[in-house]
């Protein structure tokens, strides 16, 4: 509700960055509440605005978030393309929080496809980045992803080890 009020107000201004940011944040809320069609509408509009003003970080977040929606919808190739493009932009800007999060979604995609080496690689890379930059939430999320991975491949002791690390963080 507050995002929609903000968006209405921001549409009357020239502040494109704030409007696009409010749109992407509202899209995040829809995503968290599994309203993927609404999330996509907001993400697409924010992406258009960020591209219009050549705001690369915003464009990267939009691409990554659209990729997350595609991932949960089972549109794996679209998800991989969007998330990979987002990660490439974010690496240039050293935005490791978002990179770590998007890497876990890439791990999910490959896990679902039973591409064990790729899934493990993305999850490990996410954890390494999170540890290097002391990103506690991302360390927790990456450990959980590795726990799920090892559970899927039938290694319960490894799964438990990463799950304990997830809980610790």
GROMACS .gro file of C-alpha atoms in nm:
model
  169
    1UNK     CA    1   0.000   0.000   0.000
    2UNK     CA    2   0.278   0.244   0.091
    3UNK     CA    3   0.472   0.159  -0.224
    4UNK     CA    4   0.164   0.226  -0.437
    5UNK     CA    5   0.111   0.561  -0.264
    6UNK     CA    6   0.477   0.647  -0.321
    7UNK     CA    7   0.459   0.539  -0.685
    8UNK     CA    8   0.154   0.758  -0.744
    9UNK     CA    9   0.333   1.055  -0.591
   10UNK     CA   10   0.658   0.989  -0.776
   11UNK     CA   11   0.476   0.972  -1.109
   12UNK     CA   12   0.402   1.344  -1.067
   13UNK     CA   13   0.773   1.428  -1.034
   14UNK     CA   14   1.080   1.417  -1.256
   15UNK     CA   15   1.260   1.180  -1.016
   16UNK     CA   16   1.299   0.877  -1.242
   17UNK     CA   17   1.546   0.693  -1.016
   18UNK     CA   18   1.313   0.712  -0.715
   19UNK     CA   19   1.012   0.607  -0.921
   20UNK     CA   20   1.197   0.311  -1.072
   21UNK     CA   21   1.330   0.215  -0.728
   22UNK     CA   22   0.981   0.227  -0.575
   23UNK     CA   23   0.854   0.013  -0.863
   24UNK     CA   24   1.124  -0.249  -0.816
   25UNK     CA   25   1.065  -0.253  -0.439
   26UNK     CA   26   0.691  -0.301  -0.492
   27UNK     CA   27   0.775  -0.579  -0.736
   28UNK     CA   28   0.988  -0.742  -0.465
   29UNK     CA   29   0.689  -0.744  -0.232
   30UNK     CA   30   0.473  -0.905  -0.496
   31UNK     CA   31   0.749  -1.159  -0.558
   32UNK     CA   32   0.775  -1.244  -0.188
   33UNK     CA   33   0.397  -1.295  -0.182
   34UNK     CA   34   0.412  -1.520  -0.491
   35UNK     CA   35   0.217  -1.278  -0.709
   36UNK     CA   36   0.454  -1.326  -0.998
   37UNK     CA   37   0.247  -1.159  -1.271
   38UNK     CA   38   0.224  -0.840  -1.066
   39UNK     CA   39   0.593  -0.859  -0.978
   40UNK     CA   40   0.680  -0.883  -1.348
   41UNK     CA   41   0.469  -0.578  -1.433
   42UNK     CA   42   0.654  -0.370  -1.175
   43UNK     CA   43   0.996  -0.512  -1.265
   44UNK     CA   44   0.940  -0.450  -1.636
   45UNK     CA   45   0.836  -0.090  -1.582
   46UNK     CA   46   1.127  -0.021  -1.348
   47UNK     CA   47   1.362  -0.179  -1.602
   48UNK     CA   48   1.238   0.047  -1.878
   49UNK     CA   49   1.291   0.352  -1.658
   50UNK     CA   50   1.638   0.246  -1.544
   51UNK     CA   51   1.744   0.178  -1.906
   52UNK     CA   52   1.601   0.512  -2.020
   53UNK     CA   53   1.832   0.699  -1.782
   54UNK     CA   54   2.119   0.448  -1.824
   55UNK     CA   55   2.123   0.358  -1.453
   56UNK     CA   56   2.317   0.031  -1.467
   57UNK     CA   57   2.278  -0.085  -1.106
   58UNK     CA   58   1.901  -0.047  -1.130
   59UNK     CA   59   1.903  -0.227  -1.464
   60UNK     CA   60   2.102  -0.512  -1.307
   61UNK     CA   61   1.859  -0.546  -1.016
   62UNK     CA   62   1.569  -0.549  -1.258
   63UNK     CA   63   1.729  -0.817  -1.474
   64UNK     CA   64   1.813  -1.028  -1.171
   65UNK     CA   65   1.467  -0.996  -1.022
   66UNK     CA   66   1.302  -1.082  -1.353
   67UNK     CA   67   1.534  -1.381  -1.365
   68UNK     CA   68   1.418  -1.487  -1.017
   69UNK     CA   69   1.056  -1.477  -1.134
   70UNK     CA   70   1.143  -1.683  -1.440
   71UNK     CA   71   1.328  -1.930  -1.215
   72UNK     CA   72   1.030  -1.994  -0.990
   73UNK     CA   73   0.806  -2.021  -1.297
   74UNK     CA   74   1.028  -2.289  -1.449
   75UNK     CA   75   1.142  -2.071  -1.741
   76UNK     CA   76   1.500  -2.179  -1.686
   77UNK     CA   77   1.669  -2.047  -1.998
   78UNK     CA   78   1.515  -1.701  -1.957
   79UNK     CA   79   1.606  -1.708  -1.589
   80UNK     CA   80   1.970  -1.800  -1.659
   81UNK     CA   81   2.004  -1.533  -1.928
   82UNK     CA   82   1.862  -1.254  -1.711
   83UNK     CA   83   2.049  -1.351  -1.397
   84UNK     CA   84   2.378  -1.394  -1.582
   85UNK     CA   85   2.344  -1.050  -1.738
   86UNK     CA   86   2.262  -0.901  -1.396
   87UNK     CA   87   2.565  -1.067  -1.236
   88UNK     CA   88   2.796  -0.937  -1.510
   89UNK     CA   89   2.681  -0.579  -1.449
   90UNK     CA   90   2.695  -0.616  -1.071
   91UNK     CA   91   3.049  -0.756  -1.084
   92UNK     CA   92   3.161  -0.438  -1.260
   93UNK     CA   93   3.010  -0.239  -0.972
   94UNK     CA   94   3.129  -0.479  -0.701
   95UNK     CA   95   2.778  -0.525  -0.564
   96UNK     CA   96   2.835  -0.857  -0.390
   97UNK     CA   97   2.516  -0.879  -0.185
   98UNK     CA   98   2.298  -0.904  -0.495
   99UNK     CA   99   2.549  -1.126  -0.676
  100UNK     CA  100   2.547  -1.373  -0.389
  101UNK     CA  101   2.167  -1.384  -0.390
  102UNK     CA  102   2.140  -1.428  -0.766
  103UNK     CA  103   2.402  -1.706  -0.757
  104UNK     CA  104   2.177  -1.906  -0.524
  105UNK     CA  105   1.895  -1.880  -0.778
  106UNK     CA  106   2.131  -2.005  -1.048
  107UNK     CA  107   2.218  -2.297  -0.820
  108UNK     CA  108   1.845  -2.371  -0.783
  109UNK     CA  109   1.795  -2.378  -1.158
  110UNK     CA  110   2.079  -2.625  -1.212
  111UNK     CA  111   1.973  -2.834  -0.912
  112UNK     CA  112   1.627  -2.870  -1.060
  113UNK     CA  113   1.787  -2.975  -1.391
  114UNK     CA  114   2.004  -3.227  -1.200
  115UNK     CA  115   2.320  -3.060  -1.328
  116UNK     CA  116   2.500  -3.131  -1.002
  117UNK     CA  117   2.841  -2.977  -1.087
  118UNK     CA  118   2.690  -2.647  -1.204
  119UNK     CA  119   2.451  -2.628  -0.909
  120UNK     CA  120   2.731  -2.694  -0.661
  121UNK     CA  121   2.960  -2.444  -0.831
  122UNK     CA  122   2.705  -2.160  -0.811
  123UNK     CA  123   2.618  -2.235  -0.448
  124UNK     CA  124   2.987  -2.252  -0.348
  125UNK     CA  125   3.064  -1.929  -0.533
  126UNK     CA  126   2.777  -1.759  -0.350
  127UNK     CA  127   2.910  -1.876  -0.015
  128UNK     CA  128   3.268  -1.774  -0.097
  129UNK     CA  129   3.160  -1.422  -0.191
  130UNK     CA  130   2.941  -1.390   0.115
  131UNK     CA  131   3.222  -1.506   0.343
  132UNK     CA  132   3.482  -1.283   0.177
  133UNK     CA  133   3.268  -0.974   0.230
  134UNK     CA  134   3.118  -1.088   0.565
  135UNK     CA  135   2.759  -1.078   0.439
  136UNK     CA  136   2.582  -1.264   0.718
  137UNK     CA  137   2.240  -1.306   0.556
  138UNK     CA  138   2.399  -1.426   0.234
  139UNK     CA  139   2.628  -1.664   0.426
  140UNK     CA  140   2.317  -1.810   0.587
  141UNK     CA  141   2.130  -1.835   0.255
  142UNK     CA  142   2.428  -1.991   0.075
  143UNK     CA  143   2.474  -2.248   0.350
  144UNK     CA  144   2.106  -2.337   0.324
  145UNK     CA  145   2.141  -2.376  -0.052
  146UNK     CA  146   2.439  -2.608  -0.002
  147UNK     CA  147   2.243  -2.804   0.259
  148UNK     CA  148   1.959  -2.854   0.011
  149UNK     CA  149   2.208  -2.950  -0.259
  150UNK     CA  150   2.374  -3.219  -0.046
  151UNK     CA  151   2.038  -3.350   0.066
  152UNK     CA  152   1.932  -3.386  -0.299
  153UNK     CA  153   2.248  -3.573  -0.395
  154UNK     CA  154   2.216  -3.813  -0.100
  155UNK     CA  155   2.488  -3.682   0.131
  156UNK     CA  156   2.302  -3.625   0.460
  157UNK     CA  157   2.609  -3.560   0.676
  158UNK     CA  158   2.725  -3.281   0.442
  159UNK     CA  159   2.369  -3.148   0.428
  160UNK     CA  160   2.352  -3.137   0.807
  161UNK     CA  161   2.689  -2.961   0.829
  162UNK     CA  162   2.576  -2.678   0.601
  163UNK     CA  163   2.235  -2.663   0.767
  164UNK     CA  164   2.403  -2.607   1.105
  165UNK     CA  165   2.605  -2.323   0.952
  166UNK     CA  166   2.283  -2.179   0.809
  167UNK     CA  167   2.125  -2.184   1.155
  168UNK     CA  168   2.437  -2.033   1.315
  169UNK     CA  169   2.414  -1.732   1.085
   0.00000   0.00000   0.00000
